[in-house]
XYZ file of C-alpha atoms in Angstrom:
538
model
C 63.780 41.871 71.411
C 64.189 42.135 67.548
C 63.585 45.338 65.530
C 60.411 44.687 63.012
C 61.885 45.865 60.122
C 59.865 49.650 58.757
C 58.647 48.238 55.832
C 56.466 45.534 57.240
C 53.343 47.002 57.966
C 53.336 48.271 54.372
C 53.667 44.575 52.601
C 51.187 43.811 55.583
C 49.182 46.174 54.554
C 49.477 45.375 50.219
C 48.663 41.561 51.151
C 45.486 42.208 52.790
C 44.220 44.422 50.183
C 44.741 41.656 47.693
C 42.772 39.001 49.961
C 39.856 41.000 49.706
C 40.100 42.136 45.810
C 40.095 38.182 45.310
C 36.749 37.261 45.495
C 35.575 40.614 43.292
C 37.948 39.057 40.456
C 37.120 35.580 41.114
C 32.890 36.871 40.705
C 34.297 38.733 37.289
C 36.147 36.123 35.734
C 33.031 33.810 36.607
C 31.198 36.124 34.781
C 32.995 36.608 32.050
C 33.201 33.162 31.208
C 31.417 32.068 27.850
C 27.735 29.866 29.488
C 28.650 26.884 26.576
C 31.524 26.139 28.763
C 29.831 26.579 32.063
C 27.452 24.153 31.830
C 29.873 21.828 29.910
C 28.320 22.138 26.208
C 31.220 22.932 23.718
C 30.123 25.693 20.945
C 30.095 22.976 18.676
C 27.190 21.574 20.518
C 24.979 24.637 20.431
C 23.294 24.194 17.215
C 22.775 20.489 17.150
C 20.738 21.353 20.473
C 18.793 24.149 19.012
C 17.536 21.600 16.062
C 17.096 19.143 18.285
C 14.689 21.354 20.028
C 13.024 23.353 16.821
C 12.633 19.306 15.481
C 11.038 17.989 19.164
C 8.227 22.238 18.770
C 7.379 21.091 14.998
C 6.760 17.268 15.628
C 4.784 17.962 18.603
C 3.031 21.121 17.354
C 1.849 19.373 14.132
C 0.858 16.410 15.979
C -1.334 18.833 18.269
C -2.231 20.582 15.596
C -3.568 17.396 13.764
C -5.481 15.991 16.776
C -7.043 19.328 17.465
C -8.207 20.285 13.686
C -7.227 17.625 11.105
C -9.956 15.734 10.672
C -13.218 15.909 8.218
C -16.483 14.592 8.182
C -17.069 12.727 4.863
C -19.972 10.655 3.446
C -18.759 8.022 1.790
C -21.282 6.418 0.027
C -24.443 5.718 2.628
C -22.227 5.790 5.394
C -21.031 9.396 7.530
C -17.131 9.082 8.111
C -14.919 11.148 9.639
C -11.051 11.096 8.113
C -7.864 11.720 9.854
C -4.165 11.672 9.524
C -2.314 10.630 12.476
C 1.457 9.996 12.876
C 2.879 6.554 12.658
C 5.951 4.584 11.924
C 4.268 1.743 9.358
C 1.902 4.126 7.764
C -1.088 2.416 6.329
C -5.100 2.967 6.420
C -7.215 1.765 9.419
C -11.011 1.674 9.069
C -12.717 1.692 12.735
C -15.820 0.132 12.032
C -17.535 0.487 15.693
C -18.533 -1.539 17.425
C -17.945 -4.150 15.417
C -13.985 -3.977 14.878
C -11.490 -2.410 12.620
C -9.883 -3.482 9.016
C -6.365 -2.575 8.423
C -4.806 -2.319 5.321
C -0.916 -1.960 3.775
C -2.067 1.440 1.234
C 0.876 2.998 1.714
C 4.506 3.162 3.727
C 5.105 6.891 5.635
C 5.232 8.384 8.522
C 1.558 9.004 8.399
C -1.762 6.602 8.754
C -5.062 7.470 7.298
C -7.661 6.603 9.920
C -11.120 6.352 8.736
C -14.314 6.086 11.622
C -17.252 5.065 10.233
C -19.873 7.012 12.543
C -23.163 6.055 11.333
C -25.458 5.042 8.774
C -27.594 7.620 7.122
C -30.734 6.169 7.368
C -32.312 7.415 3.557
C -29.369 6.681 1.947
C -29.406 3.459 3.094
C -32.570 2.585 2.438
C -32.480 3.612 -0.742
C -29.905 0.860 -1.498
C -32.062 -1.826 -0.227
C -35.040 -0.733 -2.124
C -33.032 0.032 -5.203
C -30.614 -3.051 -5.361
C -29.382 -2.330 -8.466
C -27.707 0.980 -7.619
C -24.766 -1.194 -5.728
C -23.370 -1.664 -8.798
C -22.795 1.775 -9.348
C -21.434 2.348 -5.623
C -18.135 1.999 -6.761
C -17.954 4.915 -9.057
C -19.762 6.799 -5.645
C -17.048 5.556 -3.595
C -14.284 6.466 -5.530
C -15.371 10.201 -5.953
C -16.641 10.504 -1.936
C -12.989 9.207 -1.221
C -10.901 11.646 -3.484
C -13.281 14.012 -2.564
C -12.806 13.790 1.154
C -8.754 12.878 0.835
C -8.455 16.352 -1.172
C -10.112 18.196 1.850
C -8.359 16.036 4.435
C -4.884 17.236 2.777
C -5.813 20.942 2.778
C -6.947 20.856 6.369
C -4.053 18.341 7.544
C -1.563 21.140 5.760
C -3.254 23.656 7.476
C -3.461 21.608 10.956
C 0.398 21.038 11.422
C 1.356 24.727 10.270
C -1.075 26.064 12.626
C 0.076 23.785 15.493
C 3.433 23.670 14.714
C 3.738 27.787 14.476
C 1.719 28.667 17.384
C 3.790 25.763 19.616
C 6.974 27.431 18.606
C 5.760 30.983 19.306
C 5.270 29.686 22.741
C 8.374 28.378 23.136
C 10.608 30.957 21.340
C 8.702 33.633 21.702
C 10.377 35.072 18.276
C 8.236 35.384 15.111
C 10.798 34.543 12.863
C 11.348 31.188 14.561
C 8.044 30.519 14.817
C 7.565 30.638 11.550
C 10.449 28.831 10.959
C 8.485 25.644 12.941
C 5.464 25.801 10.737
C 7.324 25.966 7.409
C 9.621 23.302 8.634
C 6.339 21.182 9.465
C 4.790 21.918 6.106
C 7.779 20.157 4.408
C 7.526 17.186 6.202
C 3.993 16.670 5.719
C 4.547 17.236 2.040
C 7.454 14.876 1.899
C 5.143 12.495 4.237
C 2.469 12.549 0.960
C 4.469 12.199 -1.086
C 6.498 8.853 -0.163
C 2.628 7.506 0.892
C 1.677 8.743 -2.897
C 4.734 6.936 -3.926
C 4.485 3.629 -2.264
C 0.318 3.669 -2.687
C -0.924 0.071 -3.082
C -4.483 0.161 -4.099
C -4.305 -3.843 -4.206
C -3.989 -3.690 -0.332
C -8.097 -4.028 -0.131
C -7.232 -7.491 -1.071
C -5.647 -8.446 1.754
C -7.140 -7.142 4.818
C -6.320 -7.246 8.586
C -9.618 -7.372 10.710
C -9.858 -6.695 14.225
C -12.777 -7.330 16.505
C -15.848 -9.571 16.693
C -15.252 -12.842 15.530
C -18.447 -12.933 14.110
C -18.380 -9.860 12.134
C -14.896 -11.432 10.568
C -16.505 -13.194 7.374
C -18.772 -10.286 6.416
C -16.488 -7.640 6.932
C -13.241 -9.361 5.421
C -15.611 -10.682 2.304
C -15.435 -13.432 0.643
C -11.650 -14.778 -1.145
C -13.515 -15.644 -4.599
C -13.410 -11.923 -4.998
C -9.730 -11.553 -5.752
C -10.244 -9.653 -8.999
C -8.077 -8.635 -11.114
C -8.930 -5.475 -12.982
C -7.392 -2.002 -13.271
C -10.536 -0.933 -10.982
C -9.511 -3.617 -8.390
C -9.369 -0.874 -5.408
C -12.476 1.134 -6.815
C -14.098 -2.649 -6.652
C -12.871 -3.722 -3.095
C -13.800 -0.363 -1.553
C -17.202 -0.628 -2.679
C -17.527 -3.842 -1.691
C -16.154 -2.885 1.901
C -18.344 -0.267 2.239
C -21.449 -2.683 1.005
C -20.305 -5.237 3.615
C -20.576 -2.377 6.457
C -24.133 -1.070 4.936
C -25.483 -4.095 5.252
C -23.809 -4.725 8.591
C -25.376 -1.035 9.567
C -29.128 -2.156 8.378
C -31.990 -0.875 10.108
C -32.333 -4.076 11.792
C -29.015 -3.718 13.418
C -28.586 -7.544 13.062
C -25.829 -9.272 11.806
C -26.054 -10.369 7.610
C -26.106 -14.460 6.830
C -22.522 -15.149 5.976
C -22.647 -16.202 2.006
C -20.169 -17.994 0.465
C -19.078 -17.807 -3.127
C -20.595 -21.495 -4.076
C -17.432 -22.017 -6.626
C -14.879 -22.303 -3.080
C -14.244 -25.132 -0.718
C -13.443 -23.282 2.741
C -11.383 -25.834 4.905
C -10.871 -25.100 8.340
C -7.346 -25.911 9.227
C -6.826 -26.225 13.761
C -3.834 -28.187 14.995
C -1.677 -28.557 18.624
C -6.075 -28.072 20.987
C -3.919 -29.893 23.704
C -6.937 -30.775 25.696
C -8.091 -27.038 25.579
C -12.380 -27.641 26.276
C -12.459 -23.942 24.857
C -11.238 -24.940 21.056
C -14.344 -26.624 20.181
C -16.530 -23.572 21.063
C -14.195 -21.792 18.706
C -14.028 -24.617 15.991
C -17.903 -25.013 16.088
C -18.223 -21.277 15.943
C -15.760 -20.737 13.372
C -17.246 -23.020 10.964
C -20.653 -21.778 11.631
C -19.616 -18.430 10.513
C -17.375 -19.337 7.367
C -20.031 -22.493 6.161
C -16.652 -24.795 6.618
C -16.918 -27.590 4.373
C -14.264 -29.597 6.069
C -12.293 -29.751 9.429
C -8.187 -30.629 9.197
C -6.771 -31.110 12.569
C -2.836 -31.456 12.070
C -2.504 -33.449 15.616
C -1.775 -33.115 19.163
C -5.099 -33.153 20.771
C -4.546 -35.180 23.427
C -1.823 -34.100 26.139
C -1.361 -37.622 27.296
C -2.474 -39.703 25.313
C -4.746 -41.843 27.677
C -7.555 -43.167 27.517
C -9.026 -41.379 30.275
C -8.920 -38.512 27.607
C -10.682 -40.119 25.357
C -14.371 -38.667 26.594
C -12.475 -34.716 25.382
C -12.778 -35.940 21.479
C -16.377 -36.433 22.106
C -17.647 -32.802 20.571
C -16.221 -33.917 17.443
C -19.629 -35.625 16.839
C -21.397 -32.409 16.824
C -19.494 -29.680 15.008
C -21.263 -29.653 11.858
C -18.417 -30.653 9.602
C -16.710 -33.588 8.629
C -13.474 -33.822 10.370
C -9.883 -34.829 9.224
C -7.335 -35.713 11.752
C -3.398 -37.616 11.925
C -1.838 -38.261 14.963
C 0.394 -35.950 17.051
C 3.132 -36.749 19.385
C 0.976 -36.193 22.220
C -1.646 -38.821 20.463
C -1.891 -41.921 21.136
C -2.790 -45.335 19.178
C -5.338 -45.647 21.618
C -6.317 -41.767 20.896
C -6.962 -43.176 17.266
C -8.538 -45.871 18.013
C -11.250 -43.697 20.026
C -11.217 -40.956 17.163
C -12.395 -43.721 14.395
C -15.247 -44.755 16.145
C -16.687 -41.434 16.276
C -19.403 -40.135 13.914
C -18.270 -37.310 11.444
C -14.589 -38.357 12.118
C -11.812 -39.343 9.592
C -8.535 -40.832 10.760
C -5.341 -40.515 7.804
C -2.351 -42.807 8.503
C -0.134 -45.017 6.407
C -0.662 -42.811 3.406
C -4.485 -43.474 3.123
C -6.646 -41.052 1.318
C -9.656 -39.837 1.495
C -12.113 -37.827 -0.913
C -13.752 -35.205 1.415
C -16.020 -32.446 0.194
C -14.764 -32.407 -3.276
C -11.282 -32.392 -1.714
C -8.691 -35.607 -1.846
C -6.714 -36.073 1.673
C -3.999 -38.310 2.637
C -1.312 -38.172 5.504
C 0.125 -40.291 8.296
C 0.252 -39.987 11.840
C 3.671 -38.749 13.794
C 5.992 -42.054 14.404
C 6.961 -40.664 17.553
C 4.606 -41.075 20.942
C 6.233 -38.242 23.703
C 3.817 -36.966 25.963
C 6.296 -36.216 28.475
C 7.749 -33.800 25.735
C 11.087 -35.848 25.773
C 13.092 -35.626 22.574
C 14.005 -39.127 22.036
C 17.444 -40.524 19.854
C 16.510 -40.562 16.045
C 13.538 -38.458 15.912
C 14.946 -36.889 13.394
C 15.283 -39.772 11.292
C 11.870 -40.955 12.373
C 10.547 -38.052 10.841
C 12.189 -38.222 7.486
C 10.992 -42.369 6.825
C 7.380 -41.336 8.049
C 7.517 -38.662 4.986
C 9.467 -40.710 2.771
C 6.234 -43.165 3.039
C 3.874 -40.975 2.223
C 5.528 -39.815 -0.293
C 5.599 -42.964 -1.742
C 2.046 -43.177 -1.090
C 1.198 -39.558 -3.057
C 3.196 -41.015 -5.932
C 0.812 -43.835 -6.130
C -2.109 -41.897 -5.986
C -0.539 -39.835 -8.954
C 0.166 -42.742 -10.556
C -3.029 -44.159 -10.273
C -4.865 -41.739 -11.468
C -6.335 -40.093 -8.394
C -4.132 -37.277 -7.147
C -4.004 -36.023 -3.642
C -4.728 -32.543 -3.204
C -3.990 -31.935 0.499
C -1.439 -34.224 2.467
C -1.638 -33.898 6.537
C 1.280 -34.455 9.025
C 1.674 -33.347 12.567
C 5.427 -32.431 12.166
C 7.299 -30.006 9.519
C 10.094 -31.967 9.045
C 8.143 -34.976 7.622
C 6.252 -32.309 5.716
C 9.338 -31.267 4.204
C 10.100 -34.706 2.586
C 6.978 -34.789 0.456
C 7.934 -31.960 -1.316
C 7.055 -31.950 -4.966
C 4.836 -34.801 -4.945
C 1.707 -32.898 -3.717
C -0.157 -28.913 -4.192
C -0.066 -28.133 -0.575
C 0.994 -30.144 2.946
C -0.575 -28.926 5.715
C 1.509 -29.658 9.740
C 1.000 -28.299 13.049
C 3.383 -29.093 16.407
C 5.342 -25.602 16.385
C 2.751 -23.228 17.850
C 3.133 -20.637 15.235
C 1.676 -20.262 11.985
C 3.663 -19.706 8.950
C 3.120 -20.638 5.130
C 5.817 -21.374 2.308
C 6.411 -22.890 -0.698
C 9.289 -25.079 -0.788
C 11.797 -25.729 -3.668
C 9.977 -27.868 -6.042
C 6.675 -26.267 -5.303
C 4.896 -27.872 -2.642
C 3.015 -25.300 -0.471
C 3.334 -25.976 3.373
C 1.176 -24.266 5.313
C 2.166 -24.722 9.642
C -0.518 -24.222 11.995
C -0.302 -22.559 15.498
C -2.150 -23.744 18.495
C -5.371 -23.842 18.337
C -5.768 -24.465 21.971
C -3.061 -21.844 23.086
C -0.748 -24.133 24.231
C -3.263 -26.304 26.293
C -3.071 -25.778 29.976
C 0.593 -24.479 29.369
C -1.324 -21.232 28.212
C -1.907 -20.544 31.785
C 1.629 -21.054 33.411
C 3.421 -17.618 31.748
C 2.169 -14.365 32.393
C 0.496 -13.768 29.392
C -1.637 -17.367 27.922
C -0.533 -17.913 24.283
C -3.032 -17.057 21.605
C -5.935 -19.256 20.074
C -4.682 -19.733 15.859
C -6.566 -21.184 13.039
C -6.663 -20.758 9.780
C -9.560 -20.911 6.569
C -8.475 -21.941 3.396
C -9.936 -21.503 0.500
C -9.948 -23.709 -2.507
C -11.318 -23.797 -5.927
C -14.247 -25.953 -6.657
C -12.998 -27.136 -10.222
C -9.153 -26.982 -9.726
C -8.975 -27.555 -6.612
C -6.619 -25.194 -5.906
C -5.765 -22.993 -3.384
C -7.178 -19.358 -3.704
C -6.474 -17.554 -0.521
C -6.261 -18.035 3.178
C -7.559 -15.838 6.315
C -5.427 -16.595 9.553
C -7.304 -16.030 12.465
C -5.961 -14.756 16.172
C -7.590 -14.872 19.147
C -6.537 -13.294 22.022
C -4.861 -15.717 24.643
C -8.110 -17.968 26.034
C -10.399 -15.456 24.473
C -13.651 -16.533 22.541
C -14.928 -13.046 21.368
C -12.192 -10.774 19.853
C -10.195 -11.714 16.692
C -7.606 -10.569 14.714
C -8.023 -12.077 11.248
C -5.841 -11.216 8.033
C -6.352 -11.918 4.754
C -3.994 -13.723 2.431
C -3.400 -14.668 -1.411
C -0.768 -17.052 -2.863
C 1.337 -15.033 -5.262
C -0.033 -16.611 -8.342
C -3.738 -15.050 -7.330
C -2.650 -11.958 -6.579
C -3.299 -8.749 -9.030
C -1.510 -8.954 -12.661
C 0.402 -12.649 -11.445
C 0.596 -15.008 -14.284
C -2.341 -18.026 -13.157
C -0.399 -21.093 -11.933
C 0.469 -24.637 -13.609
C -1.372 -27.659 -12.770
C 1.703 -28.954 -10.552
C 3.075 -27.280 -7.065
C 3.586 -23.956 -7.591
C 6.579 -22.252 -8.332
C 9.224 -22.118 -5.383
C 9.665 -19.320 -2.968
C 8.253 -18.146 0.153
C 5.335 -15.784 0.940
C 2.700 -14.862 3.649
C 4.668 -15.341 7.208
C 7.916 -16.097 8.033
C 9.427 -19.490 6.892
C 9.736 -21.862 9.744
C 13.024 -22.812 11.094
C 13.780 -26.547 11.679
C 11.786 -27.436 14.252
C 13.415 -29.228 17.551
C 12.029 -33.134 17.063
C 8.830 -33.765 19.422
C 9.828 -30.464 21.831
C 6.093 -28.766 21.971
């Protein structure tokens, strides 16, 4: 048996002791390690968290602060209102007008929106106004003081709102004075810098173009009428008054809705394309030009699905809907479909380039060359397209010639619209199922219509049915012109809500130079241009 050398039990002895000191200098060196690089955060990261958090206390604390105590009750006028600032990404004012809807305007691009309620009527003032009619035309000197009156208080209170909410938030959160009064300051500075790009980019003209939401028959009284697109310095003193006469009248004791009256120096044609056998669109037509007083009906095409003449017995409401109305054939529309359409009282069929003087206004167009109910694109649509506009051209430059200029030309699709370009004020298509308007480069306005029947029974197959789009136009009695236009959005299959917005060709808008005789001048405006459409797809 071996000797175990004498100094074992003494390394034996210095190992074992060092096994157990291990986990004691392992706990240590845990703990002496910096907590950035524990939890995997280099230093550099440290402070872009901490603003990151102070920036997530101040928004949040100024927005509670806002919603909690930034608000004031101001009479504007006859009316009580109450104003508030609340956060948003387009900026803006909205005016809730309840229950009848709400009218948004462009005033202003920032991070804030001005949202004005409109509680309720006080009932002397009002009176007063209808006793005293003559003290409306000093309403808009009342206005304008009850608004800079209330929008000085609002801004005190707002300022005091977010630094409030903002400090007391990050007291919570911090629990350190100094940083807690770093979040208020901090929210003060962007509410300042907030006013001060809305006072920068303020647009009093925006009255002139409003967005209304709500009851489609509130939409003509509330929007106003488009002869009123004044030009003045005072233009937003104007509007506002006449927005908040509109809502007093609106809010009279009888609680009924006001007559809808009409400037008698505008033609209001009622532009509807693409119904696509929808038995709701003539509810919505008929009610439409109740509420407007439509002089005329233009219906752009696509009526029919099919074309058949089992359809036929669907036109029949066009008897009865109180207007005269203009139609050209679609792709979905048959000859037979026109056949059946000229037979019908209060119906007025355009092809070939005939015209037609309607309601003061001069008409012409031609029906779409191509018959696809199945939605097939057939070879040469295209070209189709072009001779179809190439004739009426040739038709408008007749007219011109002859004396007796067309002031509206009708087509289903855009790409015959496009051709006719030059030779006419304003073209007016359908078959995309969107709206846009333009003016093309030598001046001819074209104006596309949506679907007035949301798509037909296709609105049904996604999950969400495609709105219900027309649009009013309104023209000058003597010039025949076109003065504005209000497109109108209903929600998909809806007949009670609308969305309707307010438009004005450049040449009518505040401080524009009035326009020529001829097309206008070229560029675009309103919506989006239109791409080039796919040939008979919709």
């Amino acid at each position: 048996m071996s000797r175990v050398p004498a100094a074992f039990p003494h390394v034996m002895a210095e190992v074992m002791n060092r096994i157990r000191r291990a986990p004691r200098t392992l706990s240590l060196r845990r703990r002496t390690r910096p907590a950035s690089t524990a939890v995997g955060l280099t230093p550099r990261s440290r402070p872009l968290t901490r603003a990151l958090g102070m920036i997530t206390v101040v928004l949040l604390g100024a927005w509670l602060g806002l919603l909690v105590v930034g608000n004031v009750r101001v009479p504007v006028g006859p009316m009580n209102t109450t104003m508030t600032l609340r956060p948003s990404l387009a900026g803006g004012t909205k005016i809730n007008v309840s229950p009848l809807g709400a009218l948004q305007l462009d005033s202003h691009v920032a991070p804030v929106r001005l949202d004005v309620n409109v509680d309720q009527l006080d009932p002397a003032r009002a009176q007063a106004l209808v006793d005293r009619p003559e003290r409306f035309s000093g309403l808009q000197d009342e206005v304008a003081r009850d608004v800079g009156r209330g929008t000085l208080d609002l801004a005190v209170r707002s300022c005091v709102a977010v630094v409030t909410g903002a400090t007391a938030l990050g007291l919570v959160v911090y629990r350190r004075p100094r940083r807690a009064l770093a979040a208020g300051g901090l929210a003060l500075t962007l509410l300042v810098a907030s006013g001060g790009t809305a006072y920068a980019t303020w647009n009093p003209d925006s009255v002139l173009e409003p967005k209304f939401s709500g009851l489609l028959s509130s939409a003509p009284s509330l929007v106003g009428d488009a002869r009123s697109i004044v030009t003045e310095f005072d233009v937003y003193q104007q509007e506002l008054a006449r927005l908040v006469t509109n809502v007093t009248k609106l809010y009279d004791v009888t609680s009924t809705l006001p007559a809808y009256r009409p400037d008698p120096s505008t033609l209001r044609v009622l532009h509807v394309s693409d119904i696509h056998l929808n038995p709701a669109s003539w509810k919505i037509i008929a009610s439409l030009v109740e509420q407007y007083d439509v002089n005329v009906i233009v219906d752009s095409g696509d009526t029919m699905d099919h074309g058949t003449a089992a359809e036929n017995g669907f036109l029949d409401p066009v008897k009865d809907l109180g207007a005269p109305y203009v139609w050209v054939r679609g792709n979905h529309d048959s000859m037979v479909t026109q056949e059946y359409l000229k037979g019908l009282r209060n119906a007025h069929v355009l092809d070939d380039g005939r015209a037609l003087t309607i309601a003061g206004l001069r008409f012409a167009g031609i029906g779409d060359p191509q018959f696809t109910p199945d939605r097939a694109a057939k070879p040469g649509a295209e070209a189709s397209q072009e001779l179809a506009g190439a004739r009426l051209a040739s038709a408008l430059r007749d007219q011109q010639t002859a004396g007796t200029p067309v002031d509206v030309a009708v087509v289903h699709e855009p790409s015959a619209a496009r051709v006719v370009d030059g030779d006419v004020p304003l073209v007016l298509s359908g078959h995309l199922h969107r709206p846009s308007m333009e003016v093309m480069k030598f001046g001819t306005r074209l104006r596309v219509e949506g679907s007035t029947g949301g798509s037909g029974l296709r609105a049904v197959e996604g999950e969400h049915p495609d709105p219900i789009q027309a649009s009013i136009l309104y023209f000058d009695r003597d010039t025949r012109r076109l003065q504005a236009w209000d497109e109108i959005k209903l929600g998909g299959l809806g007949l009670t809500t609308a969305e309707v917005s307010r438009h004005l060709p450049k040449e009518n808008q505040p401080g524009a130079t009035p326009s020529p005789t001829g097309p206008s001048p070229s560029g675009s405006e309103g919506s989006a241009t239109p791409g080039t459409p796919t040939p008979n797809a919709p």
